[in-house]
PDB file of C-alpha atoms in Angstrom:
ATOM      1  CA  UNK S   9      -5.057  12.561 -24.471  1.00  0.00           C
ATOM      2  CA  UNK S  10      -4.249  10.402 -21.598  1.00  0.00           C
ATOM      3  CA  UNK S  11      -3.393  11.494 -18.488  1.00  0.00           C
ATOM      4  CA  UNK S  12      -0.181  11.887 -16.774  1.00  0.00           C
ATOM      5  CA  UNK S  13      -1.282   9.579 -13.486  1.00  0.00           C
ATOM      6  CA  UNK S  14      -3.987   6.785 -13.098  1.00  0.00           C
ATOM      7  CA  UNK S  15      -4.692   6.675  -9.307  1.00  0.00           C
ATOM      8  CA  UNK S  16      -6.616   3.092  -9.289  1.00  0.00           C
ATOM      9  CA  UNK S  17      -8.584   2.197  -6.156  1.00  0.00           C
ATOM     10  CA  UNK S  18      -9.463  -1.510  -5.715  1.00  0.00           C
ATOM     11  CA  UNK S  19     -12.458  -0.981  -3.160  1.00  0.00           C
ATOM     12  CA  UNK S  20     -14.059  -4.141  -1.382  1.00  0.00           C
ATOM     13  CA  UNK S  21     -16.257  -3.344   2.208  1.00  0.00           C
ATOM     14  CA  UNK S  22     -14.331  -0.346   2.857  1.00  0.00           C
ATOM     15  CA  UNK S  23     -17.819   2.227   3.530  1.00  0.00           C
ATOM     16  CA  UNK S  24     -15.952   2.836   6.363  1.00  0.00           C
ATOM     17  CA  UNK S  25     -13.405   4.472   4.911  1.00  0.00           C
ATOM     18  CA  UNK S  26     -13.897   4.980   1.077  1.00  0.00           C
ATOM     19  CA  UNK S  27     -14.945   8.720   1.304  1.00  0.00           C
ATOM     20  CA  UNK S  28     -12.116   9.311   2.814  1.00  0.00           C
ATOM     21  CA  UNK S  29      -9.516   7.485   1.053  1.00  0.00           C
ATOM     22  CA  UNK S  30     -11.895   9.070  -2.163  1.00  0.00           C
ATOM     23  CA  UNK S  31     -11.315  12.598  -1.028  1.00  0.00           C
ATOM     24  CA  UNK S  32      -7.262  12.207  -0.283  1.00  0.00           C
ATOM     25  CA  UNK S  33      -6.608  11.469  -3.470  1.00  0.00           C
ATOM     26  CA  UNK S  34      -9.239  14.445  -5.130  1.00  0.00           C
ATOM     27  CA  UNK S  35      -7.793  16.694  -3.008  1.00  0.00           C
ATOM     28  CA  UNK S  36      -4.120  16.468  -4.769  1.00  0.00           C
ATOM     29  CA  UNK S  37      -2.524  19.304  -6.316  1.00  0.00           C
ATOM     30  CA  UNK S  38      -1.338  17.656  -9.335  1.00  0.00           C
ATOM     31  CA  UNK S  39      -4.214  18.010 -11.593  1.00  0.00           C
ATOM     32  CA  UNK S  40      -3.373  15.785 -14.570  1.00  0.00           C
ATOM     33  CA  UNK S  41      -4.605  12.431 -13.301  1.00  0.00           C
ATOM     34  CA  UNK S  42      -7.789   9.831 -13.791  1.00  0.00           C
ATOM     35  CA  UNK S  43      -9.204   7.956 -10.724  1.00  0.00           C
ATOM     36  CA  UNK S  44     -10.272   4.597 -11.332  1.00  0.00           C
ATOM     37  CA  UNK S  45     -12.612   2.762  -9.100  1.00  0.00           C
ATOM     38  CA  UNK S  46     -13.227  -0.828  -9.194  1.00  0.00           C
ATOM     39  CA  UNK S  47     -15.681  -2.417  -6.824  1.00  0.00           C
ATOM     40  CA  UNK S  48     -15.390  -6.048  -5.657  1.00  0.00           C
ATOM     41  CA  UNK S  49     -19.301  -6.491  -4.996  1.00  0.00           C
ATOM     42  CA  UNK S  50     -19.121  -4.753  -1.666  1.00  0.00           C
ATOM     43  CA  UNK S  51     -22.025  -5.769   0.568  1.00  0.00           C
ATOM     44  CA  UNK S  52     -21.852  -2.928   2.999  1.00  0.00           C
ATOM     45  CA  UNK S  53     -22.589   0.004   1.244  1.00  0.00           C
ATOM     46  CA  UNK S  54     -19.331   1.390  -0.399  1.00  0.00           C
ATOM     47  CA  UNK S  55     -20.590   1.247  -3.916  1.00  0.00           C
ATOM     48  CA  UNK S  56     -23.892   3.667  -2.969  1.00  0.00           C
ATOM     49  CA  UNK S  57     -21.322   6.175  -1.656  1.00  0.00           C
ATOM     50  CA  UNK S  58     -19.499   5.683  -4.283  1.00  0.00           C
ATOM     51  CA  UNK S  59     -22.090   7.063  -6.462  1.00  0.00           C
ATOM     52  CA  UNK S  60     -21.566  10.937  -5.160  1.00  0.00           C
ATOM     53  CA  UNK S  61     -18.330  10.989  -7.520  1.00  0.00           C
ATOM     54  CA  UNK S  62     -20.013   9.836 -10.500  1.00  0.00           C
ATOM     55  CA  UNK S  63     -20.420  13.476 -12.083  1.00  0.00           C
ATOM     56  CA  UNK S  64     -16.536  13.929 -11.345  1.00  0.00           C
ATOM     57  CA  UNK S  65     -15.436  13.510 -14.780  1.00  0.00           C
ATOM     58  CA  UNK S  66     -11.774  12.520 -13.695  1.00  0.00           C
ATOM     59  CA  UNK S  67     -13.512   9.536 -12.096  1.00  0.00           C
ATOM     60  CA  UNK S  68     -14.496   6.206 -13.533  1.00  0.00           C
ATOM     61  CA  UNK S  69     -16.857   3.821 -11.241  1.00  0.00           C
ATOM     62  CA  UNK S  70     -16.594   0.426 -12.146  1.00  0.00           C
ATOM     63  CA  UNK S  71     -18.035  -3.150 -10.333  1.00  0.00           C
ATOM     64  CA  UNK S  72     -16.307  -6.609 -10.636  1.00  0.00           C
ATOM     65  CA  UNK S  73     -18.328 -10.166  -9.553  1.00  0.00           C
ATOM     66  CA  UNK S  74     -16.781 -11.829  -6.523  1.00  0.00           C
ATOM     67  CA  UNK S  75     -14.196 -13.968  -7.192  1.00  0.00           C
ATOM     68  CA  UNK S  76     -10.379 -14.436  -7.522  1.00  0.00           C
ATOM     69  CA  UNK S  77      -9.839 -11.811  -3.992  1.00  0.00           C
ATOM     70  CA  UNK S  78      -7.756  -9.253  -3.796  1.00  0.00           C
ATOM     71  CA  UNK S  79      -5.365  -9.859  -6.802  1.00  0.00           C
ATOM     72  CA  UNK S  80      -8.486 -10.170  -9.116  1.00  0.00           C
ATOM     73  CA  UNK S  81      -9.497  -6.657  -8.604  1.00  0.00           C
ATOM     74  CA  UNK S  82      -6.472  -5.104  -8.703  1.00  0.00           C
ATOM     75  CA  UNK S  83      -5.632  -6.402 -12.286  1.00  0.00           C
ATOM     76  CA  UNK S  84      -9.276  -5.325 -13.301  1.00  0.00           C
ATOM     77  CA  UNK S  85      -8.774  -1.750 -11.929  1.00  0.00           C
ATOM     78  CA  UNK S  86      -4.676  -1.214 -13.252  1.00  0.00           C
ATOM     79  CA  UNK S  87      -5.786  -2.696 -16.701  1.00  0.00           C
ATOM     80  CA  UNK S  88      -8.158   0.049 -17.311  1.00  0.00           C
ATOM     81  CA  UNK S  89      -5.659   2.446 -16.289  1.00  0.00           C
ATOM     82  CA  UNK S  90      -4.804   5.018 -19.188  1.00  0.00           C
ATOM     83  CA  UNK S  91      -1.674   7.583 -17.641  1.00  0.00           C
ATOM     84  CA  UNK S  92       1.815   7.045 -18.157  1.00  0.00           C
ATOM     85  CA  UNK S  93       2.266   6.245 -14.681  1.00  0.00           C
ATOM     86  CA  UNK S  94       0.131   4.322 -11.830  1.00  0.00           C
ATOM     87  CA  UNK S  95      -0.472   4.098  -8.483  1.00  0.00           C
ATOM     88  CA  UNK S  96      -2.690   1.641  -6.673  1.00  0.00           C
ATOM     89  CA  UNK S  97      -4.483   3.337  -3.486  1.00  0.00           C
ATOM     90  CA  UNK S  98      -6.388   0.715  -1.181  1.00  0.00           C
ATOM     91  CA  UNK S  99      -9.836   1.591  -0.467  1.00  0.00           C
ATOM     92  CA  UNK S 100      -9.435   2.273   3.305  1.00  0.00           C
ATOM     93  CA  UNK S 101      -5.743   3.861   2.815  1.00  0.00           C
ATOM     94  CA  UNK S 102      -4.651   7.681   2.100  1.00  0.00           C
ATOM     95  CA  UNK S 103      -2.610   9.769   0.319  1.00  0.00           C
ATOM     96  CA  UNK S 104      -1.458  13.866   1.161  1.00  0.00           C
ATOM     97  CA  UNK S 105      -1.808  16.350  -0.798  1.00  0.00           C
ATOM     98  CA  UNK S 106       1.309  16.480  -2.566  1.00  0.00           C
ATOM     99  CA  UNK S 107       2.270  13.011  -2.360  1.00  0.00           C
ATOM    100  CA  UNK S 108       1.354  12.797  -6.617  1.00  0.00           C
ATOM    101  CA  UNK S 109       3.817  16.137  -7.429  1.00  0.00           C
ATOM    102  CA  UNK S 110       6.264  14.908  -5.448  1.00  0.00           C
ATOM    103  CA  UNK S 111       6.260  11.406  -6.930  1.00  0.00           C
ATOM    104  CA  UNK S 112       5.453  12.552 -10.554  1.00  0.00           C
ATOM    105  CA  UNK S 113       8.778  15.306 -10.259  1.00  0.00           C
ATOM    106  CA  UNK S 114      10.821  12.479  -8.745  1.00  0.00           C
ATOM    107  CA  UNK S 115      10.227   9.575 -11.792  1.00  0.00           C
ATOM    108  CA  UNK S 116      10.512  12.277 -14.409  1.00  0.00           C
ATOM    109  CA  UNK S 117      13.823  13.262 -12.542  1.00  0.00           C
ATOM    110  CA  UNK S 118      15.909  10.529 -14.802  1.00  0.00           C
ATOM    111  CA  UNK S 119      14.570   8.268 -17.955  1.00  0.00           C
ATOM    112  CA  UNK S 120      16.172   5.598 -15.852  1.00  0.00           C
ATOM    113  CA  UNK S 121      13.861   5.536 -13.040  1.00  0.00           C
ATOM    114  CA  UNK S 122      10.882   3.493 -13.454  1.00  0.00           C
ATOM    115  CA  UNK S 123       9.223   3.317  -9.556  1.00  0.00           C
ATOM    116  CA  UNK S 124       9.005   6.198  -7.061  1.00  0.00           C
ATOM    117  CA  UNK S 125       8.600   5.238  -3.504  1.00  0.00           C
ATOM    118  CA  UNK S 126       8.275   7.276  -0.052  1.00  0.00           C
ATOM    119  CA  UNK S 127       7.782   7.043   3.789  1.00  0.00           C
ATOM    120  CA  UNK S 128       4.633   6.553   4.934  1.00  0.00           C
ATOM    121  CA  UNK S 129       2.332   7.304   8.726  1.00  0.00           C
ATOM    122  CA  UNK S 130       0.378   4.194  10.153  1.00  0.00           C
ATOM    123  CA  UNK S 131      -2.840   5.526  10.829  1.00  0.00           C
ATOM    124  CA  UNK S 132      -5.598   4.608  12.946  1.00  0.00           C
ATOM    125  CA  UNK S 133      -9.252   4.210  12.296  1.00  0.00           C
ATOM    126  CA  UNK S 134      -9.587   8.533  12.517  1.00  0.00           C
ATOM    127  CA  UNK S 135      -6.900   8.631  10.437  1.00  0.00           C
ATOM    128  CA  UNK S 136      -4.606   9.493  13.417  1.00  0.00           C
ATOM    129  CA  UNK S 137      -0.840   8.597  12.849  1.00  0.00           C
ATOM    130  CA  UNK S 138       0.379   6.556  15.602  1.00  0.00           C
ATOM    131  CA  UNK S 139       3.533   5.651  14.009  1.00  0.00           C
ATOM    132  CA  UNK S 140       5.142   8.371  11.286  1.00  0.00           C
ATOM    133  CA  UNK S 141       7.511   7.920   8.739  1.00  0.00           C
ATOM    134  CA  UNK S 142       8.189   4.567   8.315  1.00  0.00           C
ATOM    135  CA  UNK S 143       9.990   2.329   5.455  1.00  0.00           C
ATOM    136  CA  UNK S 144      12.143   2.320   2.829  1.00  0.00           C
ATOM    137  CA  UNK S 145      15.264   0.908   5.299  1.00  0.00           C
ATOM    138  CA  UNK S 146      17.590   3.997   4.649  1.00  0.00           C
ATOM    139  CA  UNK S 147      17.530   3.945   1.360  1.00  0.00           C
ATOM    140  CA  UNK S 148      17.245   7.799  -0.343  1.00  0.00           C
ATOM    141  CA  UNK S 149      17.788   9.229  -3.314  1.00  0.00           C
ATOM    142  CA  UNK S 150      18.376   7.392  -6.676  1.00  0.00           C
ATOM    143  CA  UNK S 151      18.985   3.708  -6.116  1.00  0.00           C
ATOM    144  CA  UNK S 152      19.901   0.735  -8.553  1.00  0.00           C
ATOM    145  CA  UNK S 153      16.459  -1.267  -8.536  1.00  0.00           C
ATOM    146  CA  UNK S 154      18.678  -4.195  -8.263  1.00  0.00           C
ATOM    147  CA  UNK S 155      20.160  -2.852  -5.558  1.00  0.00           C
ATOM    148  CA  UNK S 156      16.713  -1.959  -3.978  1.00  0.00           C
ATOM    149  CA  UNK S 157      15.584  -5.595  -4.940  1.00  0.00           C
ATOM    150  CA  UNK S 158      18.766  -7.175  -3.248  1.00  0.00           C
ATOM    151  CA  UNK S 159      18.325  -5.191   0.133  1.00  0.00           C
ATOM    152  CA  UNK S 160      14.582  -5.661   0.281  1.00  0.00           C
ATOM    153  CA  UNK S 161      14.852  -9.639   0.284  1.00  0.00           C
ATOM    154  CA  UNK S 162      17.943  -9.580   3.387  1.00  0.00           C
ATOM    155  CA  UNK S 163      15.723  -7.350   5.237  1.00  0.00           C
ATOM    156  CA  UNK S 164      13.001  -9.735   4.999  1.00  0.00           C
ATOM    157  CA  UNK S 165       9.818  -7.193   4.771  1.00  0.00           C
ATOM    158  CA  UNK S 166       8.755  -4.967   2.477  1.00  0.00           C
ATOM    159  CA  UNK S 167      10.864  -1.930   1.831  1.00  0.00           C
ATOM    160  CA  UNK S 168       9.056  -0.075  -0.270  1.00  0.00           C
ATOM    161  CA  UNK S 169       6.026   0.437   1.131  1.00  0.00           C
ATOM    162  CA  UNK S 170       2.318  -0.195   0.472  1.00  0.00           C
ATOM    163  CA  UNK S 171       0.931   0.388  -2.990  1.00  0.00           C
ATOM    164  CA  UNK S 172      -0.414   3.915  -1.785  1.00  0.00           C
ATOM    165  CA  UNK S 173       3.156   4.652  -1.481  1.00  0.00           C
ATOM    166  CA  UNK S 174       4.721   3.801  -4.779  1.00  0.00           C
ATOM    167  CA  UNK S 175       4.415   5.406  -8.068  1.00  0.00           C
ATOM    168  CA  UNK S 176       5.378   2.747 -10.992  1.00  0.00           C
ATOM    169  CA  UNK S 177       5.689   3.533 -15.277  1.00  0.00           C
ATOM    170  CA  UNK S 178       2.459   1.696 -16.052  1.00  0.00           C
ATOM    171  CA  UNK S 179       3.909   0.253 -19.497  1.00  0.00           C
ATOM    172  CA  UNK S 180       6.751  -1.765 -16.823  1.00  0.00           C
ATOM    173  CA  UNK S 181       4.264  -2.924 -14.663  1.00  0.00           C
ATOM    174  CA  UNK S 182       2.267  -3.890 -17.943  1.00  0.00           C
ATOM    175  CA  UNK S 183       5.883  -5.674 -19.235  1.00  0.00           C
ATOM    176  CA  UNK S 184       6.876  -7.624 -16.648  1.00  0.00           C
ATOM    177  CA  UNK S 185       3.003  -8.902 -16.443  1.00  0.00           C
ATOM    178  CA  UNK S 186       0.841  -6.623 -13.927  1.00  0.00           C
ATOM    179  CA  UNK S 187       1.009  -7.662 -10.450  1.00  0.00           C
ATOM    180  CA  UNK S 188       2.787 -10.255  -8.889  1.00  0.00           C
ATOM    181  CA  UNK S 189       0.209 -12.412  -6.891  1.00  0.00           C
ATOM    182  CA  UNK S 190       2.822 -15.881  -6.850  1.00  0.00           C
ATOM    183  CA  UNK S 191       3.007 -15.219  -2.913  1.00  0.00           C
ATOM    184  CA  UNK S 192      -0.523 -13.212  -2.407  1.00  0.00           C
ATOM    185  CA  UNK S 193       0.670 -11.382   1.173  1.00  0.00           C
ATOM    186  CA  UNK S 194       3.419 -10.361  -0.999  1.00  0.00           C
ATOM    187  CA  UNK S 195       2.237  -8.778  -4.152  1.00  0.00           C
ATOM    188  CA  UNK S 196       3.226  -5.137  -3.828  1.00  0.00           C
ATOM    189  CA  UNK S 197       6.305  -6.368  -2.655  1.00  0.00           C
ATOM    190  CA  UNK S 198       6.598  -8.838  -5.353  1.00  0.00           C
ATOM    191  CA  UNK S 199       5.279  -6.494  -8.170  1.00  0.00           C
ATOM    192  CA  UNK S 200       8.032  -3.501  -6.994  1.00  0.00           C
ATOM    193  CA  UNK S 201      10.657  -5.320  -6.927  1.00  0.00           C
ATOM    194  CA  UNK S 202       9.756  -6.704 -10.503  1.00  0.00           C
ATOM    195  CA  UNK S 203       9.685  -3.359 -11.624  1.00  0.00           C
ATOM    196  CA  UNK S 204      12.333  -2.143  -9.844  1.00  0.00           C
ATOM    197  CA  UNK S 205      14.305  -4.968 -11.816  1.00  0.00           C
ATOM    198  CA  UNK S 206      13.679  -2.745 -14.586  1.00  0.00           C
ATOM    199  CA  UNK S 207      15.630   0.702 -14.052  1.00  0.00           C
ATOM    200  CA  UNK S 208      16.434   2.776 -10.926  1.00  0.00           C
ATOM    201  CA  UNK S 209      14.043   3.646  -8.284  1.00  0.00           C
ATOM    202  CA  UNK S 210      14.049   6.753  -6.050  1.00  0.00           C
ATOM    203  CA  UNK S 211      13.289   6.758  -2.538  1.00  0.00           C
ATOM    204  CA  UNK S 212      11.683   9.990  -0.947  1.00  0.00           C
ATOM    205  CA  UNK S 213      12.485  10.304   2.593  1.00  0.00           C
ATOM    206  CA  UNK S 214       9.267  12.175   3.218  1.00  0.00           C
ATOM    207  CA  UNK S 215       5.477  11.034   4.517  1.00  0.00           C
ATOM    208  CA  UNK S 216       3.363  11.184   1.655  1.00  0.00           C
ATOM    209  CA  UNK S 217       0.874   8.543   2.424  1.00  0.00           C
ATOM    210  CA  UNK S 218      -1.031   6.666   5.326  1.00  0.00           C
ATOM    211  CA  UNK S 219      -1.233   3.020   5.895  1.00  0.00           C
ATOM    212  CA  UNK S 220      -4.555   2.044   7.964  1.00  0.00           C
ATOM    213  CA  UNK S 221      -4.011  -0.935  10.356  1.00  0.00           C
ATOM    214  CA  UNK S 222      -6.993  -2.960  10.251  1.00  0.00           C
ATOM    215  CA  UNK S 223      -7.977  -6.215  12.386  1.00  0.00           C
ATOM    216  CA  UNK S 224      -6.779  -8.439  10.211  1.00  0.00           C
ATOM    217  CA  UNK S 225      -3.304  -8.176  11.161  1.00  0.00           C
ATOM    218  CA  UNK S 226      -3.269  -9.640  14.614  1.00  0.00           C
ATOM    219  CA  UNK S 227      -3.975 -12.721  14.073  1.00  0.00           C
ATOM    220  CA  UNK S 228      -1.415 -15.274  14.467  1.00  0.00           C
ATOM    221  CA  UNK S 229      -2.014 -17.870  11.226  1.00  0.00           C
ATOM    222  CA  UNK S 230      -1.417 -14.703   9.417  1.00  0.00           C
ATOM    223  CA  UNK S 231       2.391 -14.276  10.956  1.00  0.00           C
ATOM    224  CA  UNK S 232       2.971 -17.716   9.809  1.00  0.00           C
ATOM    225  CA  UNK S 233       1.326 -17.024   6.342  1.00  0.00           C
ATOM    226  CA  UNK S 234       3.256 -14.314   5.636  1.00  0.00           C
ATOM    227  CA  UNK S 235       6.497 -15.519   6.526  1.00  0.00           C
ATOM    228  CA  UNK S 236       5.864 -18.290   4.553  1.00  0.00           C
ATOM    229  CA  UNK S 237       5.106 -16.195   1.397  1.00  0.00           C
ATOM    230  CA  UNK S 238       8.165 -14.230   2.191  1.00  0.00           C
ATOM    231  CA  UNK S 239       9.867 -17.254   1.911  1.00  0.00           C
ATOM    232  CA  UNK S 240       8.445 -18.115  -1.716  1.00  0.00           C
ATOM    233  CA  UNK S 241       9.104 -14.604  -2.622  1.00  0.00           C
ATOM    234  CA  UNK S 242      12.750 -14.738  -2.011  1.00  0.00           C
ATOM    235  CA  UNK S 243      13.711 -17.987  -4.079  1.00  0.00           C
ATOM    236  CA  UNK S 244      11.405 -16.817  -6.750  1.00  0.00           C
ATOM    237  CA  UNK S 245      13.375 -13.977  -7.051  1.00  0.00           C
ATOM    238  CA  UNK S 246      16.863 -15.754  -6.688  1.00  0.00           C
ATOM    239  CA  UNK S 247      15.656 -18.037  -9.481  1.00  0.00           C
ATOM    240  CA  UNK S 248      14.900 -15.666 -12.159  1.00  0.00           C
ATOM    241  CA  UNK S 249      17.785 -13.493 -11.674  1.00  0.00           C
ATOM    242  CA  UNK S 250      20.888 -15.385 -11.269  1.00  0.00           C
ATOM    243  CA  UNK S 251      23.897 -13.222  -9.525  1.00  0.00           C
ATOM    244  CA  UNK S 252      21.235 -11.157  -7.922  1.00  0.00           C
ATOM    245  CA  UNK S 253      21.205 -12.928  -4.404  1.00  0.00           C
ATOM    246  CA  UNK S 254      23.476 -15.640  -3.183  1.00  0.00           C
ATOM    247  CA  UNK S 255      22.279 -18.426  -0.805  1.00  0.00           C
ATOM    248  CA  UNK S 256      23.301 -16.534   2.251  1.00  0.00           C
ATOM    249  CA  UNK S 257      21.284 -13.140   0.854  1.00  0.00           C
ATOM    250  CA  UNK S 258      18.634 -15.919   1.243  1.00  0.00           C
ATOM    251  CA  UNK S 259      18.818 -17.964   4.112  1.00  0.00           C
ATOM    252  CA  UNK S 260      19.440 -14.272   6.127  1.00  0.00           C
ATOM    253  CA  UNK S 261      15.918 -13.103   4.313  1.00  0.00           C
ATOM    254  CA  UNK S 262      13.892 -15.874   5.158  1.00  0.00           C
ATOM    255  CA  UNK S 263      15.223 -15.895   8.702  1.00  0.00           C
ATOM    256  CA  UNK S 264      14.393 -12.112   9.431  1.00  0.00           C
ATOM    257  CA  UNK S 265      10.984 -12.344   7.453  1.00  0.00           C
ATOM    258  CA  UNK S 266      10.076 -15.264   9.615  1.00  0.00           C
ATOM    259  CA  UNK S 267      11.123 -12.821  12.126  1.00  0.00           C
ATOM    260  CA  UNK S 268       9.400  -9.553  11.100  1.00  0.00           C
ATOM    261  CA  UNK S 269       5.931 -11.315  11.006  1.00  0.00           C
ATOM    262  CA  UNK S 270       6.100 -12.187  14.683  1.00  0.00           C
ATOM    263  CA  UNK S 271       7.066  -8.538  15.215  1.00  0.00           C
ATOM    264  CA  UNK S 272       5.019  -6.806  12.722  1.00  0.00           C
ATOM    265  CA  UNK S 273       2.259  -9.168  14.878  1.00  0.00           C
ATOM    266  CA  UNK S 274       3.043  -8.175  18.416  1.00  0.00           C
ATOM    267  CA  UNK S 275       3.973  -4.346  17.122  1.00  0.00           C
ATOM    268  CA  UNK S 276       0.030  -4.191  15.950  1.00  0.00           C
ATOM    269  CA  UNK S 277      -1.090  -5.912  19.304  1.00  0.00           C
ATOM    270  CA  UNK S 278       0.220  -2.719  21.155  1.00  0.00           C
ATOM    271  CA  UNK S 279      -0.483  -0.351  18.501  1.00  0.00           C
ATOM    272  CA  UNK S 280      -4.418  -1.881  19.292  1.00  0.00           C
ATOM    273  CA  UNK S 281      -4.329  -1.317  22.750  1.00  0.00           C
ATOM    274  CA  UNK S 282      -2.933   1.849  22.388  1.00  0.00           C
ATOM    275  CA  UNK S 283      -5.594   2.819  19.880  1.00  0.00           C
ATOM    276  CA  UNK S 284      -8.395   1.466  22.666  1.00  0.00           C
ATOM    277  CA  UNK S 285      -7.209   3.338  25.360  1.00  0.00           C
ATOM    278  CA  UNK S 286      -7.386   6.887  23.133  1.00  0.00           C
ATOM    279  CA  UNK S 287     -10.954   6.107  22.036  1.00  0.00           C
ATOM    280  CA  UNK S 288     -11.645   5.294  25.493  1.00  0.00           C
ATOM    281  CA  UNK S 289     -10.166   8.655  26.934  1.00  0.00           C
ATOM    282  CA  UNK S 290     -12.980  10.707  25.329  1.00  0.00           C
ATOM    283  CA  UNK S 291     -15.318   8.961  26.849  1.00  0.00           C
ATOM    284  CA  UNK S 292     -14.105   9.445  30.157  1.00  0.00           C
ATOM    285  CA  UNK S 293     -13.465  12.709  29.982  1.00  0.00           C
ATOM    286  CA  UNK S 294     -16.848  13.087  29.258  1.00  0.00           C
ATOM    287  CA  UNK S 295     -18.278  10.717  31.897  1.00  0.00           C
ATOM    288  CA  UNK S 296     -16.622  12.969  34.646  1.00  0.00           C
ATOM    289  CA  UNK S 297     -17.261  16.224  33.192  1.00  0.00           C
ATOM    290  CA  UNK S 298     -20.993  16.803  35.232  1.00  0.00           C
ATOM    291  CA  UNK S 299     -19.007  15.651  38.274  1.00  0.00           C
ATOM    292  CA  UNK S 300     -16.012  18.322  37.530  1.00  0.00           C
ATOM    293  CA  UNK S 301     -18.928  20.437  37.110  1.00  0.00           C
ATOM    294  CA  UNK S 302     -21.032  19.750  40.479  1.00  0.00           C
TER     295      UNK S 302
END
């Protein structure tokens, strides 16, 4: 029989990381569940250390060539996927214990509802939180996915969340045509809010996952990229459902997205300082402990 959850991991040079993310998502205490692995042709190790859960027989190991980035790899992996429902965990990210129970309880809660989503902790590279309990923009409870859809575009980010944060009815997902990669910065964005389009979603206003800032995000192009996708994102989604946003809904999204980028960019320039100075404090305190000591 198939199992309740497929928990797919799309994993590309993240040895870093991977045994971690890997043991988050073992560790849950919902038991019915398959773990998918798909490997981009990592070059740094992460498919050798992959190789320790190969005996696990909830887990499947699988390798993809290079080619077609992110997007490819996370069709490969969800396509394999067997459960009822899915959720996509990135190979550096995290998920708590509960965070499947929770979720599964919550979609089961009403046939309606066809997407679970909850806060989530930014974590640094020791899996520290430096920032907990962010998203969803006060949404909670049961929510209209067009609703969800409508406020997600005027807010101009992403309100539900990282993939490690959503749980989505795979057979949607599969319906409205697996993920969304139209504006690639935007795909879980653009995928939820496709299958939000679908039902109701609920929003858990609890932590159940962490987000791991990497380098990538402070580079400037990147602000501009993303706001640009935004952008695309917004007047897809006006276009292929009429009477869900007016021009204003919009204009107002593309204006705070453009927005959001520059802050999301200069928010992750502190959050990397303050991340230096904590791995530097260690070290201090180390370098002055003989003298403390003479």
């Amino acid at each position: 029989m198939s199992p309740t959850v497929s928990v797919v991991v799309p994993s590309y040079n993240n040895a870093n990381h991977i045994e971690r993310t890997m043991g988050s998502i073992l560790a849950q205490t919902f038991a019915d569940m398959e773990l998918l692995v798909s490997d981009h042709s990592s070059d740094d190790g992460t498919w050798e250390l992959l190789q320790q859960y190969a005996d696990d027989p909830r887990v499947s190991l699988m390798q993809i060539p290079r080619g077609g980035g992110a997007p490819a790899n996370w069709e490969y992996v969800s396509q394999h996927a067997t459960g009822r429902y899915l959720k996509l965990v990135c190979g550096d990210d995290l998920i708590y214990p509960t965070c499947l129970a929770e979720q599964v309880a919550a979609i089961e809660s009403d046939p309606d509802v066809v997407l679970v989503a909850c806060l989530r902790d930014i974590l640094d590279d020791a899996d520290r939180p430096i920032v907990k309990a962010r998203g969803l923009h006060g949404l909670a409870g049961k929510v209209p996915g067009r609703v969800a859809v409508r406020r997600t575009v005027r807010a101009g980010t992403n309100i539900f969340g990282e993939p490690g944060c959503i749980l989505m009815d795979r057979q949607v997902l599969a319906d409205t045509g697996w993920w969304d990669a139209r504006a690639p910065y935007l795909i879980d964005q653009a995928t939820a809010s496709r299958v939000a389009l679908r039902g109701s979603i609920v929003a858990l206003r609890k932590s159940l996952a962490g987000f791991r800032i990497s380098d990538q995000q402070w580079s400037v192009s990147l602000a501009h990229t993303q706001a640009e996708h935004a952008a695309r994102f917004h007047h897809v989604v006006a276009a292929e459902n009429p009477g869900l946003l007016s021009e204003a809904d919009v204009r107002l999204g593309d204006r705070k997205a453009a927005a959001m980028a520059w802050i999301r960019r200069s928010t992750y320039l502190v959050l990397r300082q303050r991340m230096r100075l904590e791995d530097l404090a260690p070290n201090a305190r180390r370098r002055q402990t003989p003298a403390r000591l003479g």
